[in-house]
Coordinates of N, CA and C in Angstrom, one line a residue:
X54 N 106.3 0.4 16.1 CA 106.4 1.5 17.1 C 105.4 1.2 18.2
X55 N 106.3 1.2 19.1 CA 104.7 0.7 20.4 C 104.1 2.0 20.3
X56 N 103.0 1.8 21.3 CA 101.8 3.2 21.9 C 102.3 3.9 22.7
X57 N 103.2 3.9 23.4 CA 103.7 5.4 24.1 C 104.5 5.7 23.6
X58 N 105.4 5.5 22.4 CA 106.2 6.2 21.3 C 105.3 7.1 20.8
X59 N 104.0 6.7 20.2 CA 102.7 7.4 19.3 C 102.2 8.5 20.0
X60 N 101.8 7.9 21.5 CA 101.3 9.1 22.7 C 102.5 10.1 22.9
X61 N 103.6 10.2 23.3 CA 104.3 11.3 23.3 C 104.7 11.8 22.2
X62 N 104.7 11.0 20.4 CA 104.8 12.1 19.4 C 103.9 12.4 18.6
X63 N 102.7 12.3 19.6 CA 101.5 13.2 19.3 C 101.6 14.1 19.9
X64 N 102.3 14.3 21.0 CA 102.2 15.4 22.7 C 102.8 16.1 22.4
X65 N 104.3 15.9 21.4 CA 105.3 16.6 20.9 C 104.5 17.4 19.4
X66 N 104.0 16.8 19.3 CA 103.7 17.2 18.0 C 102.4 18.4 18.1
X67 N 101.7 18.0 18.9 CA 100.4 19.1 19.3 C 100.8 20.7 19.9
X68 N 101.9 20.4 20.9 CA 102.8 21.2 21.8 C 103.8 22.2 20.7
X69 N 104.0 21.7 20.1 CA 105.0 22.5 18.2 C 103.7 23.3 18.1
X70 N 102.9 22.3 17.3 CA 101.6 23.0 16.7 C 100.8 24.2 17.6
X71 N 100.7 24.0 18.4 CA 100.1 25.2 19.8 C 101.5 26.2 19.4
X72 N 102.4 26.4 20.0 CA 103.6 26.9 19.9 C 103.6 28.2 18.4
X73 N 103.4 27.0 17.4 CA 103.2 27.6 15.9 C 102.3 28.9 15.8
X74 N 101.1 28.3 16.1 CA 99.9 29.1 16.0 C 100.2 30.4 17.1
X75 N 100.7 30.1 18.5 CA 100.8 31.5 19.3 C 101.5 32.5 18.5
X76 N 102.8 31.7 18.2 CA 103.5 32.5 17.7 C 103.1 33.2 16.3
X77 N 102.2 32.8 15.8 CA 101.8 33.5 14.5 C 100.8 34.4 14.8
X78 N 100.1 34.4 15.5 CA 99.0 35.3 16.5 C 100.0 36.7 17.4
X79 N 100.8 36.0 17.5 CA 101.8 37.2 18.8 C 102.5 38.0 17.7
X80 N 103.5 37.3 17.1 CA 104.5 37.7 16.2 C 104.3 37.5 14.8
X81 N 103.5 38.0 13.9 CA 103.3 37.4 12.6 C 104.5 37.4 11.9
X82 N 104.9 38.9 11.6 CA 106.2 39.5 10.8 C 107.7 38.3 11.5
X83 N 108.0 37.9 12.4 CA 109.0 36.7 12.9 C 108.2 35.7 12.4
X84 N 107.3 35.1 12.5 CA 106.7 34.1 12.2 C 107.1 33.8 10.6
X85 N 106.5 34.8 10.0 CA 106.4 35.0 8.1 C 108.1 34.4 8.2
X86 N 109.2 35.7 8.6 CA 110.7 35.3 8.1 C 110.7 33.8 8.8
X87 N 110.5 33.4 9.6 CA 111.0 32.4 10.1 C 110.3 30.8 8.8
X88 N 109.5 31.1 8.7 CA 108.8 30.5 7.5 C 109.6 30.4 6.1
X89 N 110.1 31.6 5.7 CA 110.4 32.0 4.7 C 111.9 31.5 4.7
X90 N 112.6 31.2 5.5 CA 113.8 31.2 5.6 C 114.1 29.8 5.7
X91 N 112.8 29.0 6.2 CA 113.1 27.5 6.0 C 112.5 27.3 4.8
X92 N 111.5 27.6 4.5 CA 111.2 27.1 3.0 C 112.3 27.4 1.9
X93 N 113.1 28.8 1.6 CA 114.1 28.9 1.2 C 115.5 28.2 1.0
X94 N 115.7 27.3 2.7 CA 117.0 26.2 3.0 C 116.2 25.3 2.4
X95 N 115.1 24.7 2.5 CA 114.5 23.8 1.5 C 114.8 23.5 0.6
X96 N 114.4 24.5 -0.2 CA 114.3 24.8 -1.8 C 115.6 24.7 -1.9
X97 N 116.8 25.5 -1.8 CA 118.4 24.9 -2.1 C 118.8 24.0 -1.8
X98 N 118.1 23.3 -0.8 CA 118.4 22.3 -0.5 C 118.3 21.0 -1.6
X99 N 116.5 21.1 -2.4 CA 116.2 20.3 -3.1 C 116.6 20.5 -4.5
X100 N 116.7 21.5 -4.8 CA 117.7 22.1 -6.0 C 118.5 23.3 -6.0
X101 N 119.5 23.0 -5.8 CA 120.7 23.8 -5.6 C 120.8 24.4 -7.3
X102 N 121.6 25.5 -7.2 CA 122.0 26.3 -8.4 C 123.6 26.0 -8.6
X103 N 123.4 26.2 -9.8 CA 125.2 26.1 -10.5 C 125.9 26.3 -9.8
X104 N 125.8 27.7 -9.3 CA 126.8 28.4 -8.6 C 127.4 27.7 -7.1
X105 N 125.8 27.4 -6.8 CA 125.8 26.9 -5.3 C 126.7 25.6 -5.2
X106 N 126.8 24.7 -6.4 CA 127.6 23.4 -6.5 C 128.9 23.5 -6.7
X107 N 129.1 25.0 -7.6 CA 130.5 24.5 -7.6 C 131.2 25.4 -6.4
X108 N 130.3 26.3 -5.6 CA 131.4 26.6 -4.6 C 131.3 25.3 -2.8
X109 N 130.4 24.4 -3.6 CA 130.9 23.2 -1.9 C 131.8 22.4 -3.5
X110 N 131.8 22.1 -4.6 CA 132.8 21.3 -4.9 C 133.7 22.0 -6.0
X111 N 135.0 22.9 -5.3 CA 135.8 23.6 -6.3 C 136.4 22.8 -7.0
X112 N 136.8 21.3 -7.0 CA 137.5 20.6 -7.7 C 136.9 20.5 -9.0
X113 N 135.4 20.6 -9.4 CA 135.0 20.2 -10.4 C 134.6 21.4 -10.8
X114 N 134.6 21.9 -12.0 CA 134.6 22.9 -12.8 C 132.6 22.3 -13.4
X115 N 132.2 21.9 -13.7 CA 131.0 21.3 -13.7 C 130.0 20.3 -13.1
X116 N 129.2 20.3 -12.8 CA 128.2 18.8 -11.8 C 128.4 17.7 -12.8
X117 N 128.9 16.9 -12.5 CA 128.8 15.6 -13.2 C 127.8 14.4 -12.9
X118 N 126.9 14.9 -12.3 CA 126.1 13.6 -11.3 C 124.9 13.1 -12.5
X119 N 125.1 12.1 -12.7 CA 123.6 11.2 -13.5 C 124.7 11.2 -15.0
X120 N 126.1 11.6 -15.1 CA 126.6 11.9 -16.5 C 127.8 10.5 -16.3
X121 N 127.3 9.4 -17.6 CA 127.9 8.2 -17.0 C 128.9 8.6 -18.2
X122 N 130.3 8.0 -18.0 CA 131.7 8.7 -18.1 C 131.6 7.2 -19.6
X123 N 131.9 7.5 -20.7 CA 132.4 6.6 -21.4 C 133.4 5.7 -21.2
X124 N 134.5 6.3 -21.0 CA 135.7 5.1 -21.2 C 135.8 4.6 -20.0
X125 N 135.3 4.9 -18.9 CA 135.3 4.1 -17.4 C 134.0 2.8 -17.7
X126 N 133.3 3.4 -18.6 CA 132.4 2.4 -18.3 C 132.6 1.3 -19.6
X127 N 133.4 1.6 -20.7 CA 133.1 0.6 -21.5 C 134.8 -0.6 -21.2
X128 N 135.5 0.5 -20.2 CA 137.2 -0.7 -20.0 C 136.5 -1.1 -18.6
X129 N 135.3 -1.2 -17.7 CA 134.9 -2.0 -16.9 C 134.5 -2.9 -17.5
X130 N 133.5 -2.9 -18.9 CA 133.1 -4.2 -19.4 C 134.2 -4.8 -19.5
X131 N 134.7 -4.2 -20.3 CA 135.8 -5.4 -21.0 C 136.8 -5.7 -19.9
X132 N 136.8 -5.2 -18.9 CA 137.7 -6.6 -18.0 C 136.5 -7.6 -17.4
X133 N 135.3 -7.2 -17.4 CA 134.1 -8.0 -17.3 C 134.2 -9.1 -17.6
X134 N 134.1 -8.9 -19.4 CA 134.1 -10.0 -19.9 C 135.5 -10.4 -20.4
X135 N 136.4 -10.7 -20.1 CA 137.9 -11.2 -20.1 C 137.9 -12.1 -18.4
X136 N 137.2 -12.3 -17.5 CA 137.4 -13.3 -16.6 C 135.8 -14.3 -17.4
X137 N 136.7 -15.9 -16.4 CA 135.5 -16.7 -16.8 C 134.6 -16.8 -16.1
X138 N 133.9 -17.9 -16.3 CA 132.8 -18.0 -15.6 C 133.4 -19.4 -14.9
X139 N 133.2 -19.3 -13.1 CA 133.9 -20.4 -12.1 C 132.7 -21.0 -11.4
X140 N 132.6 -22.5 -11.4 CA 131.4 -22.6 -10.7 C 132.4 -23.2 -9.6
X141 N 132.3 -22.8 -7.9 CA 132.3 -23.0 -6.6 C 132.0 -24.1 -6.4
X142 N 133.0 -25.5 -6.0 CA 132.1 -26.6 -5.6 C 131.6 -26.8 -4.1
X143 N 130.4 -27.1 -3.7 CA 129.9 -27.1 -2.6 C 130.1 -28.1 -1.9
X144 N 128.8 -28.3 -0.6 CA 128.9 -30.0 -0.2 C 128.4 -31.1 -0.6
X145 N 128.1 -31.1 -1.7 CA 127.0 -31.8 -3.1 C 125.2 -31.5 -1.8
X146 N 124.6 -32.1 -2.3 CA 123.3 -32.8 -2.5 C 123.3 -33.4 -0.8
X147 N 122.8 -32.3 -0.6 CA 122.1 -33.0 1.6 C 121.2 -33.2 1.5
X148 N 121.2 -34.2 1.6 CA 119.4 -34.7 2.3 C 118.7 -34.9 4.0
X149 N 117.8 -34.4 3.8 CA 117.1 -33.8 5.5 C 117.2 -35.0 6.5

């Protein structure tokens, strides 16, 4: 990242921060919900609830994620291992 990338997102970043603080000084009670309401999208965001999953995915009746499926994974091996093993011939042996 060059130095005037760094200098203006320090400028940006100081300018939020001032902004932050007035506004907490002026408007506490907006300030608090406005706090509250992103830490909140946060938090569902980083763990969503049952409920929350199955209404973005009505197709699945339960989260299936990290739950590896038996029979998909043991008829992948076995067409795995049912091809052989091909060695590719190259352009042999170059010398510099």
């Amino acid at each position: 990242m060059s130095t005037r990338t760094k200098i203006w997102r320090s400028v940006i970043l100081a300018l939020v921060a001032i902004g932050l603080v007035a506004m907490l000084i002026n408007e506490t009670i907006l300030f608090l919900g406005v706090l509250a309401a992103t830490i909140l999208i946060w938090y569902l965001y980083r763990r969503p609830p049952r409920w929350l999953i199955r209404l973005s995915h009505p197709q699945t009746a339960s989260p299936t994620w990290g739950k590896p499926r038996a029979s998909t994974s043991k008829s992948k091996s076995r067409e795995r291992k049912k091809r052989r093993f091909r060695v590719i011939d190259g352009n042999g042996n170059r010398s510099s």
